[in-house]
């Protein structure tokens, strides 16, 4: 059954259960999804690819060939509580992750996940992290922000079109289930990792509109369009505006076939976004002024096909800032590309954690420096100042975002995903 044909009331119900989590949410998802459950794995875990971030071949595509992220996301921020890391703990974790891979088909119809490790995790070792990896501690990346850096050891990112798969995976990892989707659970995180924080999110046409009533910082007029997959009202993640999985993969060294994750927790101010600006201004600020002038977007922008059509907009960023007094988000970040390919593979989701409208910005890139360079272009310091473009105002979408947290993780290749050392052989 396709995701859309499942019906919005059911999808919104399941989303609410994912936000709550725990045993009763798992039971509620099982009941609501009883007629159409997630698929059991058809591939032996030993035959899975080394790249944990190899999701594209296993997620659904829309009519234009854009990869659609799974609908439900859970981010488990983990604190190491073990006695080592020891070989026994590694085996325990590997059994836990392999149990998830046996229980569910890989991807949207089952479960996709990545396991990443932070600079804080690697700091406990005497040896330095392999020189082939760029993994700095997270820090503020613009003068206008003051995020708290996350100091967790690890991150498990779970994603599925089924609420029961993400919540079930969490319950199994926590040692609360003996069986998952009919498959025995052979390992857990118990005694190795505690879940220090849980974040949840969603992506998918219709869900943000359904969720807007549950979130502060959304006007009472409930302005989020019915066809929008994200809270800010536009489609994102077009194929042409994403890095390929190859582009974000570490190419050599012990972590070859791994990648890095940048994760930020962003609060959205949708009062300002929807009440202060006209649709034309929103299009100019999200994409670029030419998109607004020429009316290139219908609705959320599904008519754009497989690309946001910004190839030439980067070149006009400076002129737009000077002469139009406004510059677009996509226009700014599209200035940082390798040839015609962006450096980031974004897998972000909207959120109502804390009953606030927010976004968990999650991107993979080969080097964290690729993220930093792209974020600098988004800050647009070179464009702000002498015109109507300020450090926040008329400067893309910066005025509507508050970055609360930042984190960087190394996502090792599968062979090192369970408690890696800094320079494994
Ligand atoms: C609420 C936050 C954000 C929203 C709603 C948003 C939305 C969008 C949209 C609509 C696009 C154009 C189409 C597409 O995604 O394919 C885009 C492009 C892009 N965004 Fe964002 N974005 C957000 C935050 C960020 C952040 C924090 C970064 C990191 C620096 C970022 C990096 C990019 C990149 C690299 C592109 C593609 C540029 C290219 O084609 O070269 N975005 N974003």
XYZ file of C-alpha atoms and ligand atoms in Angstrom:
468
model
C 0.000 0.000 0.000
C 1.424 3.425 -0.829
C 1.962 5.864 1.986
C -0.559 8.359 0.680
C -3.321 5.814 0.290
C -3.092 5.072 4.005
C -5.169 8.178 4.757
C -4.276 11.257 6.732
C -6.170 10.466 9.977
C -4.238 7.221 10.360
C -0.906 8.828 9.453
C -1.487 11.681 11.933
C -2.513 9.215 14.658
C 0.643 7.160 14.110
C 2.783 10.322 14.087
C 1.362 11.323 17.493
C 2.181 7.873 18.855
C 5.776 8.136 17.581
C 6.105 11.516 19.317
C 5.072 9.912 22.623
C 7.056 6.666 22.269
C 7.235 3.748 24.716
C 5.253 0.540 25.142
C 1.760 2.030 24.858
C 2.701 3.957 21.690
C 4.107 0.753 20.203
C 0.847 -1.064 20.990
C -1.184 1.795 19.487
C 0.878 1.700 16.254
C 0.556 -2.088 16.012
C -3.192 -1.807 16.296
C -3.564 1.081 13.846
C -1.218 -0.514 11.293
C -2.582 -4.051 11.796
C -3.976 -4.431 8.269
C -0.727 -3.431 6.578
C 2.426 -3.998 8.614
C 6.091 -3.457 7.765
C 7.894 -6.021 5.642
C 10.180 -8.656 7.167
C 13.818 -8.623 5.917
C 14.473 -10.399 2.651
C 18.273 -9.889 2.767
C 20.586 -11.572 5.252
C 22.279 -8.903 7.407
C 25.670 -10.295 6.312
C 24.844 -9.258 2.754
C 23.970 -5.672 3.600
C 26.193 -2.929 2.102
C 29.013 -1.380 4.130
C 27.500 2.085 3.767
C 25.048 2.647 6.592
C 23.774 5.709 4.740
C 22.821 3.666 1.640
C 19.126 4.485 1.891
C 18.326 5.820 -1.589
C 17.822 2.435 -3.227
C 15.432 1.469 -0.417
C 13.192 4.529 -0.068
C 10.231 5.385 -2.248
C 10.569 7.765 -5.211
C 7.974 10.228 -6.438
C 6.896 10.612 -10.076
C 9.952 12.775 -10.814
C 12.515 10.365 -9.356
C 13.024 12.365 -6.142
C 13.879 10.150 -3.191
C 11.185 10.473 -0.521
C 12.417 10.192 3.012
C 10.547 7.766 5.248
C 7.657 9.385 7.078
C 8.644 8.755 10.721
C 11.983 9.547 12.362
C 13.392 8.904 15.830
C 16.783 10.232 16.893
C 18.176 8.409 19.936
C 20.960 10.430 21.554
C 23.057 7.960 23.536
C 25.404 8.154 26.483
C 28.019 5.415 26.891
C 27.666 3.710 30.293
C 29.771 0.571 29.671
C 33.078 -0.560 31.150
C 35.265 -0.426 28.109
C 34.507 -0.383 25.293
C 35.027 -4.152 25.449
C 34.772 -6.914 22.836
C 31.768 -8.299 24.739
C 29.968 -4.970 24.459
C 30.766 -4.823 20.740
C 29.242 -8.248 20.206
C 26.188 -7.284 22.232
C 25.610 -4.134 20.156
C 26.214 -5.917 16.879
C 23.602 -8.511 17.894
C 21.198 -5.670 18.699
C 21.636 -3.952 15.324
C 21.545 -7.243 13.423
C 18.268 -8.111 15.172
C 16.719 -4.932 13.725
C 18.029 -5.849 10.269
C 16.499 -9.348 10.559
C 13.168 -8.032 11.793
C 12.538 -5.486 9.044
C 13.182 -5.055 5.346
C 15.717 -2.289 4.851
C 14.093 1.040 3.907
C 10.775 2.879 4.001
C 8.664 -0.291 3.939
C 10.614 -1.655 6.918
C 13.345 0.220 8.745
C 16.440 2.231 7.771
C 18.923 3.360 10.390
C 22.412 4.741 10.949
C 24.638 4.592 14.020
C 27.107 7.457 14.508
C 29.774 8.367 17.099
C 30.723 11.823 18.335
C 34.071 13.501 19.091
C 33.153 13.073 22.791
C 32.985 9.306 22.286
C 36.393 9.182 20.608
C 37.982 11.408 23.272
C 38.062 8.477 25.736
C 40.744 6.673 23.710
C 44.494 7.318 23.953
C 44.857 7.181 20.195
C 43.720 9.970 17.879
C 40.939 9.530 15.367
C 42.225 8.448 11.955
C 43.537 11.385 9.947
C 41.229 10.319 7.146
C 38.278 11.595 9.201
C 37.324 15.210 9.868
C 35.219 15.237 13.068
C 35.411 18.481 15.060
C 33.412 19.211 18.209
C 30.228 21.094 17.268
C 30.288 24.869 17.705
C 28.330 27.989 16.859
C 28.635 28.665 13.138
C 27.279 32.195 12.869
C 27.509 35.349 15.010
C 23.709 35.417 15.419
C 23.441 31.965 17.008
C 24.227 30.526 20.406
C 23.509 26.789 20.227
C 24.345 24.358 23.005
C 26.730 21.746 21.617
C 25.472 18.186 22.168
C 27.904 16.118 24.200
C 26.327 12.701 23.627
C 28.490 9.742 22.643
C 26.395 8.305 19.862
C 23.322 8.811 17.735
C 20.968 6.194 16.306
C 18.754 7.605 13.558
C 15.728 5.359 12.913
C 13.392 5.957 9.956
C 10.377 4.168 8.493
C 6.997 4.700 6.895
C 5.675 2.623 9.807
C 5.406 4.048 13.308
C 5.618 0.537 14.753
C 9.016 -0.016 13.116
C 10.724 3.056 14.627
C 9.089 2.717 18.053
C 9.496 -1.080 17.965
C 13.194 -0.728 17.152
C 13.600 1.637 20.097
C 11.773 -0.757 22.417
C 13.883 -3.691 21.220
C 17.140 -1.741 21.667
C 16.032 -0.798 25.187
C 15.504 -4.484 26.049
C 11.730 -4.201 26.329
C 10.860 -6.780 23.652
C 11.776 -10.424 23.169
C 10.423 -10.488 19.660
C 10.188 -7.831 16.953
C 8.033 -8.339 13.851
C 8.111 -12.069 14.567
C 11.908 -12.235 14.887
C 13.809 -12.920 18.143
C 15.700 -9.944 19.651
C 19.255 -11.142 20.298
C 20.943 -8.053 21.691
C 20.129 -4.722 23.326
C 21.840 -1.463 24.344
C 21.426 -2.296 28.039
C 24.515 -1.629 30.141
C 26.320 -0.085 27.136
C 24.237 2.928 26.171
C 21.529 4.894 27.962
C 19.123 6.925 25.855
C 19.890 10.410 27.190
C 17.518 12.237 24.848
C 14.914 11.223 22.324
C 13.925 13.461 19.397
C 11.234 12.669 16.846
C 10.186 14.011 13.484
C 8.131 13.498 10.359
C 8.190 14.202 6.632
C 5.367 13.805 4.175
C 2.703 15.709 2.284
C -0.186 16.609 4.569
C 1.423 15.746 7.910
C 2.723 19.259 8.739
C -0.754 20.683 8.064
C -2.265 17.984 10.294
C 0.314 18.651 13.026
C 0.164 22.454 13.059
C -2.584 22.607 15.695
C -0.290 20.716 18.110
C 2.581 23.170 17.908
C 3.291 26.534 19.490
C 4.692 29.121 17.091
C 2.176 28.324 14.387
C -0.531 31.003 13.881
C -4.104 30.041 14.876
C -5.145 30.525 11.249
C -3.328 27.202 10.585
C -1.565 28.452 7.453
C 0.593 25.402 6.622
C -0.599 24.267 3.161
C -2.244 20.845 2.805
C 0.262 19.660 0.186
C 3.413 20.707 2.078
C 5.800 17.974 3.253
C 7.576 20.331 5.733
C 6.350 23.057 8.128
C 7.688 25.979 6.085
C 5.344 25.063 3.265
C 7.698 24.036 0.466
C 8.976 20.788 -0.922
C 12.638 20.142 -0.195
C 15.178 17.487 -1.099
C 14.877 17.547 -4.904
C 17.210 15.037 -6.512
C 19.246 17.727 -8.281
C 19.687 19.658 -5.035
C 21.067 16.755 -3.049
C 24.552 15.284 -2.972
C 24.684 11.675 -4.109
C 25.507 8.960 -1.582
C 28.874 8.562 -3.372
C 29.645 12.251 -2.918
C 29.218 12.105 0.873
C 31.108 8.828 1.376
C 34.555 8.721 3.012
C 36.880 7.371 0.342
C 39.874 5.985 2.199
C 41.335 5.010 5.539
C 39.845 2.668 8.121
C 36.438 4.365 7.881
C 36.199 4.029 4.092
C 32.512 3.753 3.108
C 31.444 5.738 6.162
C 30.159 9.316 6.225
C 29.589 12.097 8.764
C 26.339 13.452 10.190
C 25.653 17.018 11.237
C 22.545 17.306 13.391
C 21.001 20.552 14.551
C 17.828 21.197 16.477
C 16.112 24.270 15.088
C 13.069 26.156 16.429
C 10.898 27.722 13.734
C 9.058 31.004 14.057
C 6.102 30.410 11.798
C 4.129 33.415 13.094
C 6.589 35.705 11.387
C 6.975 33.455 8.354
C 3.288 33.193 7.526
C 1.897 36.453 8.919
C 4.560 39.020 8.130
C 5.460 37.868 4.619
C 3.370 37.415 1.462
C 3.669 34.185 -0.505
C 5.830 36.017 -3.037
C 8.237 37.083 -0.298
C 8.328 33.549 1.077
C 9.247 32.169 -2.356
C 11.945 34.852 -2.742
C 13.388 34.082 0.680
C 13.275 30.288 0.374
C 14.394 30.042 -3.280
C 15.345 33.365 -4.930
C 13.719 36.597 -6.138
C 13.608 35.380 -9.763
C 11.537 32.367 -8.684
C 9.044 34.780 -7.119
C 9.008 37.212 -10.079
C 8.446 34.461 -12.602
C 5.921 32.537 -10.498
C 7.969 29.360 -10.902
C 6.355 27.544 -7.974
C 2.865 26.223 -7.764
C 1.777 25.384 -4.217
C 4.566 23.654 -2.326
C 6.660 23.398 -5.501
C 5.913 19.853 -6.615
C 5.699 21.282 -10.153
C 9.465 21.886 -10.131
C 10.027 18.217 -10.944
C 13.412 16.897 -9.905
C 15.214 20.186 -9.208
C 14.637 23.572 -7.598
C 15.994 25.222 -10.739
C 18.592 27.314 -8.923
C 21.662 26.551 -11.050
C 22.023 30.195 -12.136
C 20.586 31.823 -9.015
C 23.833 31.606 -7.035
C 25.483 33.983 -9.486
C 22.836 36.637 -8.922
C 22.955 36.458 -5.108
C 25.080 39.566 -4.768
C 23.089 41.621 -7.270
C 19.818 40.520 -5.680
C 21.111 41.529 -2.242
C 22.256 44.928 -3.543
C 19.442 45.785 -5.926
C 16.448 43.848 -4.594
C 17.280 43.947 -0.890
C 16.506 40.272 -0.480
C 18.376 37.047 -1.081
C 17.051 33.468 -1.110
C 18.115 30.521 1.065
C 18.610 28.064 -1.794
C 20.299 30.721 -3.902
C 22.879 31.300 -1.148
C 23.666 27.676 -0.369
C 23.829 26.724 -4.054
C 27.018 28.812 -4.222
C 28.829 25.919 -2.513
C 28.905 23.039 -4.932
C 31.421 20.603 -6.379
C 30.826 21.220 -10.083
C 27.059 21.100 -10.235
C 26.626 18.847 -7.195
C 25.780 20.121 -3.689
C 28.048 18.847 -0.890
C 25.280 17.851 1.515
C 22.830 14.977 1.475
C 20.027 16.365 3.640
C 17.760 14.015 5.546
C 15.974 16.479 7.809
C 12.475 16.267 9.260
C 9.876 18.557 10.839
C 9.222 18.184 14.533
C 6.772 19.064 17.296
C 9.090 18.008 20.130
C 8.365 20.118 23.202
C 5.072 21.064 21.472
C 6.984 23.549 19.330
C 7.266 23.730 15.565
C 10.818 22.786 14.740
C 13.147 21.037 12.382
C 15.783 18.410 13.024
C 18.305 19.351 10.364
C 20.318 16.232 9.587
C 22.812 16.084 6.761
C 25.486 13.657 5.621
C 28.686 14.952 4.053
C 32.135 13.471 3.480
C 33.768 16.025 5.778
C 32.187 18.196 8.451
C 34.077 21.044 6.746
C 31.673 20.633 3.790
C 28.793 21.372 6.144
C 30.609 24.340 7.683
C 31.325 25.847 4.238
C 27.689 25.441 3.195
C 26.479 26.924 6.483
C 28.784 29.896 5.984
C 27.205 30.510 2.592
C 23.794 30.367 4.305
C 24.952 32.978 6.850
C 25.701 35.166 3.844
C 28.031 37.536 5.712
C 29.364 38.651 2.327
C 25.866 39.707 1.246
C 24.670 41.446 4.403
C 25.393 44.928 5.647
C 25.206 47.760 3.198
C 21.734 46.873 1.850
C 18.313 45.872 3.178
C 19.829 42.416 3.706
C 20.812 42.191 7.362
C 22.370 39.380 9.349
C 18.823 38.006 9.740
C 16.372 40.193 7.829
C 15.730 39.537 4.135
C 18.611 37.069 4.347
C 16.994 33.845 3.195
C 15.151 32.133 6.048
C 17.541 33.072 8.870
C 14.996 35.335 10.560
C 12.644 32.411 11.130
C 15.140 29.921 12.570
C 16.738 29.640 16.015
C 19.460 27.009 16.242
C 19.261 25.402 19.702
C 21.692 22.490 19.443
C 24.454 21.284 17.177
C 26.206 17.923 16.932
C 28.669 16.101 14.677
C 28.974 12.327 14.338
C 31.080 9.879 12.371
C 28.890 7.216 10.785
C 31.380 4.367 10.357
C 31.026 1.685 7.716
C 28.857 -1.178 8.914
C 31.867 -3.316 9.902
C 32.845 -0.727 12.556
C 29.405 0.450 13.644
C 29.569 -1.159 17.112
C 31.855 0.851 19.430
C 34.652 1.651 16.960
C 38.181 2.479 18.065
C 39.663 5.686 16.597
C 41.861 3.862 14.096
C 40.536 0.331 13.575
C 42.383 -2.138 11.373
C 14.168 25.162 8.384
C 15.279 24.942 7.766
C 15.426 24.735 6.295
C 14.486 24.642 5.314
C 12.961 24.717 5.447
C 15.177 24.471 4.059
C 14.578 24.362 2.829
C 15.241 24.227 1.637
C 14.625 24.182 0.345
C 13.121 24.327 0.077
C 15.595 24.013 -0.567
C 15.451 23.927 -2.094
C 15.120 22.629 -2.695
C 15.647 21.358 -2.123
O 15.712 21.215 -0.897
O 15.943 20.444 -2.895
C 16.851 23.926 0.140
C 18.065 23.700 -0.451
C 19.246 23.511 0.231
N 19.430 23.711 1.579
Fe 18.002 24.167 2.933
N 16.521 24.439 4.309
C 16.711 24.598 5.654
C 17.906 24.646 6.322
C 19.139 24.382 5.749
C 20.380 24.322 6.466
C 20.555 24.545 7.974
C 21.340 24.014 5.542
C 22.803 23.842 5.831
C 23.688 24.683 5.553
C 20.699 23.875 4.258
C 21.329 23.523 3.096
C 20.733 23.419 1.876
C 21.418 22.991 0.655
C 22.888 22.546 0.551
C 20.492 23.052 -0.376
C 20.724 22.699 -1.853
C 21.494 23.785 -2.543
C 21.917 23.391 -3.936
O 21.069 22.988 -4.738
O 23.122 23.511 -4.215
N 19.364 24.119 4.416
N 16.605 24.069 1.469
